[in-house]
Coordinates of C-alpha atoms in Angstrom, one line a residue:
X13 CA -28.1 18.8 -26.8
X14 CA -31.7 18.0 -29.0
X15 CA -32.8 19.9 -26.0
X16 CA -32.8 23.3 -23.6
X17 CA -34.9 25.3 -21.5
X18 CA -34.4 28.1 -24.4
X19 CA -36.1 26.2 -26.7
X20 CA -38.8 25.2 -24.6
X21 CA -39.5 28.6 -24.4
X22 CA -40.1 29.8 -27.9
X23 CA -41.9 26.6 -28.0
X24 CA -44.0 28.7 -25.5
X25 CA -44.1 32.3 -26.7
X26 CA -45.4 30.3 -30.2
X27 CA -48.5 28.9 -28.3
X28 CA -47.1 25.6 -29.2
X29 CA -49.5 23.0 -27.5
X30 CA -46.6 21.2 -24.5
X31 CA -47.7 18.2 -22.8
X32 CA -45.5 18.3 -19.5
X33 CA -44.4 14.9 -16.9
X34 CA -43.8 16.7 -14.0
X35 CA -41.7 14.4 -12.1
X36 CA -39.9 14.6 -8.6
X37 CA -38.6 12.7 -5.9
X38 CA -37.2 9.3 -6.4
X39 CA -39.0 6.7 -3.7
X40 CA -40.8 3.2 -5.6
X41 CA -44.2 2.8 -5.4
X42 CA -46.0 0.4 -2.4
X43 CA -46.5 -2.0 -5.4
X44 CA -43.5 -2.4 -7.1
X45 CA -44.7 -0.7 -10.4
X46 CA -42.6 1.9 -13.0
X47 CA -43.9 5.3 -11.6
X48 CA -43.0 8.6 -12.7
X49 CA -40.1 8.5 -9.8
X50 CA -37.9 6.2 -12.0
X51 CA -36.9 9.5 -13.4
X52 CA -35.2 10.7 -10.6
X53 CA -30.8 10.7 -10.1
X54 CA -32.0 8.5 -6.7
X55 CA -34.1 6.3 -8.0
X56 CA -32.7 2.7 -7.2
X57 CA -32.1 -0.5 -9.8
X58 CA -28.9 -1.5 -11.7
X59 CA -26.8 -1.0 -14.8
X60 CA -22.9 -1.9 -16.2
X61 CA -21.3 0.3 -18.6
X62 CA -17.5 -1.3 -19.1
X63 CA -15.6 -1.3 -16.1
X64 CA -18.1 -1.1 -12.8
X65 CA -22.2 -2.3 -11.7
X66 CA -23.7 0.9 -10.3
X67 CA -27.0 0.7 -8.2
X68 CA -28.6 4.3 -9.3
X69 CA -27.9 7.2 -12.1
X70 CA -26.7 9.0 -9.7
X71 CA -23.8 6.8 -8.0
X72 CA -22.7 6.6 -12.4
X73 CA -23.0 10.6 -12.5
X74 CA -19.9 11.1 -9.2
X75 CA -18.5 8.7 -10.6
X76 CA -18.2 9.7 -14.0
X77 CA -17.6 13.2 -12.3
X78 CA -14.8 11.2 -10.2
X79 CA -12.7 9.8 -13.4
X80 CA -12.9 13.6 -14.6
X81 CA -10.5 14.9 -12.3
X82 CA -8.9 12.2 -11.8
X83 CA -10.1 11.7 -8.0
X84 CA -9.2 7.9 -8.3
X85 CA -9.6 7.5 -4.2
X86 CA -12.9 9.2 -4.2
X87 CA -14.1 7.2 -7.3
X88 CA -13.7 3.9 -4.9
X89 CA -15.7 4.8 -2.3
X90 CA -18.6 6.7 -4.8
X91 CA -18.7 3.1 -6.6
X92 CA -18.6 1.4 -3.1
X93 CA -21.4 3.2 -1.8
X94 CA -25.0 2.9 -3.0
X95 CA -27.1 5.3 -0.9
X96 CA -27.7 8.0 -3.9
X97 CA -27.6 10.1 -0.7
X98 CA -23.5 9.5 0.5
X99 CA -22.7 9.3 -3.1
X100 CA -24.1 12.9 -3.4
X101 CA -22.0 13.3 -0.4
X102 CA -19.2 12.2 -1.8
X103 CA -19.3 14.0 -5.2
X104 CA -18.8 17.3 -3.4
X105 CA -15.2 16.0 -2.4
X106 CA -13.9 15.7 -5.3
X107 CA -10.5 17.3 -5.5
X108 CA -9.8 19.4 -8.0
X109 CA -12.3 20.1 -8.8
X110 CA -13.2 23.0 -11.8
X111 CA -16.7 23.9 -11.9
X112 CA -16.0 25.6 -15.9
X113 CA -14.7 21.7 -16.8
X114 CA -17.7 20.2 -15.2
X115 CA -20.6 22.3 -16.6
X116 CA -18.7 21.5 -20.3
X117 CA -19.5 17.4 -19.2
X118 CA -21.9 17.1 -17.0
X119 CA -25.1 17.1 -19.2
X120 CA -23.6 14.2 -21.6
X121 CA -22.6 12.1 -18.5
X122 CA -26.2 11.9 -17.4
X123 CA -27.5 11.1 -20.0
X124 CA -25.4 8.4 -20.3
X125 CA -26.0 6.7 -17.5
X126 CA -29.2 7.5 -18.0
X127 CA -29.1 5.4 -21.6
X128 CA -27.2 2.5 -19.8
X129 CA -29.7 2.9 -17.1
X130 CA -33.2 2.4 -19.1
X131 CA -31.5 0.4 -21.8
X132 CA -30.3 -2.3 -20.9
X133 CA -33.8 -2.0 -17.9
X134 CA -36.3 -2.8 -19.9
X135 CA -39.4 -2.2 -17.9
X136 CA -38.2 1.4 -17.2
X137 CA -37.1 2.1 -21.6
X138 CA -40.4 0.8 -21.9
X139 CA -42.3 3.3 -19.3
X140 CA -39.5 6.3 -20.8
X141 CA -40.6 5.5 -24.7
X142 CA -44.4 5.2 -23.3
X143 CA -44.3 9.5 -21.9
X144 CA -44.1 9.6 -26.4
X145 CA -43.5 13.9 -26.5
X146 CA -44.0 14.6 -23.3
X147 CA -41.1 17.5 -21.7
X148 CA -40.3 16.0 -18.6
X149 CA -39.9 18.5 -16.2
X150 CA -37.1 17.9 -12.9
X151 CA -40.4 19.8 -10.3
X152 CA -38.0 19.7 -7.9
X153 CA -38.1 23.1 -5.8
X154 CA -34.8 23.5 -4.7
X155 CA -32.5 22.3 -7.7
X156 CA -32.0 24.8 -10.2
X157 CA -30.0 22.8 -12.1
X158 CA -31.6 20.4 -12.7
X159 CA -34.9 20.4 -12.0
X160 CA -36.6 23.8 -12.8
X161 CA -36.8 25.6 -9.5
X162 CA -39.8 25.1 -8.3
X163 CA -42.9 21.6 -7.3
X164 CA -45.4 20.3 -9.5
X165 CA -47.8 22.1 -7.8
X166 CA -46.7 25.6 -8.2
X167 CA -49.1 27.3 -11.1
X168 CA -45.7 28.2 -12.7
X169 CA -45.0 25.5 -13.3
X170 CA -46.5 25.4 -16.1
X171 CA -45.1 28.4 -17.8
X172 CA -41.4 28.1 -19.1
X173 CA -41.0 31.3 -18.8
X174 CA -41.2 31.2 -15.8
X175 CA -38.9 27.9 -14.1
X176 CA -36.0 28.8 -12.1
X177 CA -34.4 26.7 -13.1
X178 CA -32.4 24.5 -16.3
X179 CA -34.4 21.1 -16.5
X180 CA -31.2 19.9 -17.7
X181 CA -32.3 15.9 -15.6
X182 CA -35.9 16.2 -18.3
X183 CA -33.8 17.6 -20.8
X184 CA -31.3 14.5 -20.6
X185 CA -34.0 12.3 -20.7
X186 CA -35.4 13.7 -23.2
X187 CA -32.7 12.8 -25.0
X188 CA -32.3 9.4 -23.9
X189 CA -35.9 8.8 -25.0
X190 CA -34.8 10.2 -28.7
X191 CA -32.3 8.0 -28.8
X192 CA -33.7 4.5 -27.5
X193 CA -36.4 5.4 -30.0
X194 CA -34.4 6.0 -33.1
X195 CA -32.1 2.3 -31.4
X196 CA -36.5 1.2 -31.9
X197 CA -36.9 2.3 -35.4
X198 CA -33.3 1.3 -37.3
X199 CA -33.7 -2.1 -35.7
X200 CA -38.0 -2.4 -37.2

């Protein structure tokens, strides 16, 4: 993991200027332009790995979660489903789930899924790369793992020392951005 909450808190304490980009929600704009909602795991877009076509990063994450715990029945249901809310519910039904194993693997799975998502969708890739060095923050008031456990409007969201959550999705997206930028620079 390139970024984490502790590293960000140290930068904040050292008075380094931090430029946050808050996101939460997955609804596409009425004019179909790309917006920060594309960072959501529930954002609808198509991408592939060597075996399957996915329609959201949530679907990829839950499919890989089922694979990790050898639950082929739930994995097939996840692959056949396109509704992220239903996919999330299926992910909670995975047999032989072990939290410690999931905790060791979940971040890398989300990085890989988002690398596929953004690398295979040029407009999304450009949007992510155009965030430059901004700190990407999932301002979910309800998610303390993937988000910060606070809404964007909450003044405490500007202070990582006061975040209730880990912001794993934001950090995973920043890692994907770095990987895509390295790929771009190596091809020049």
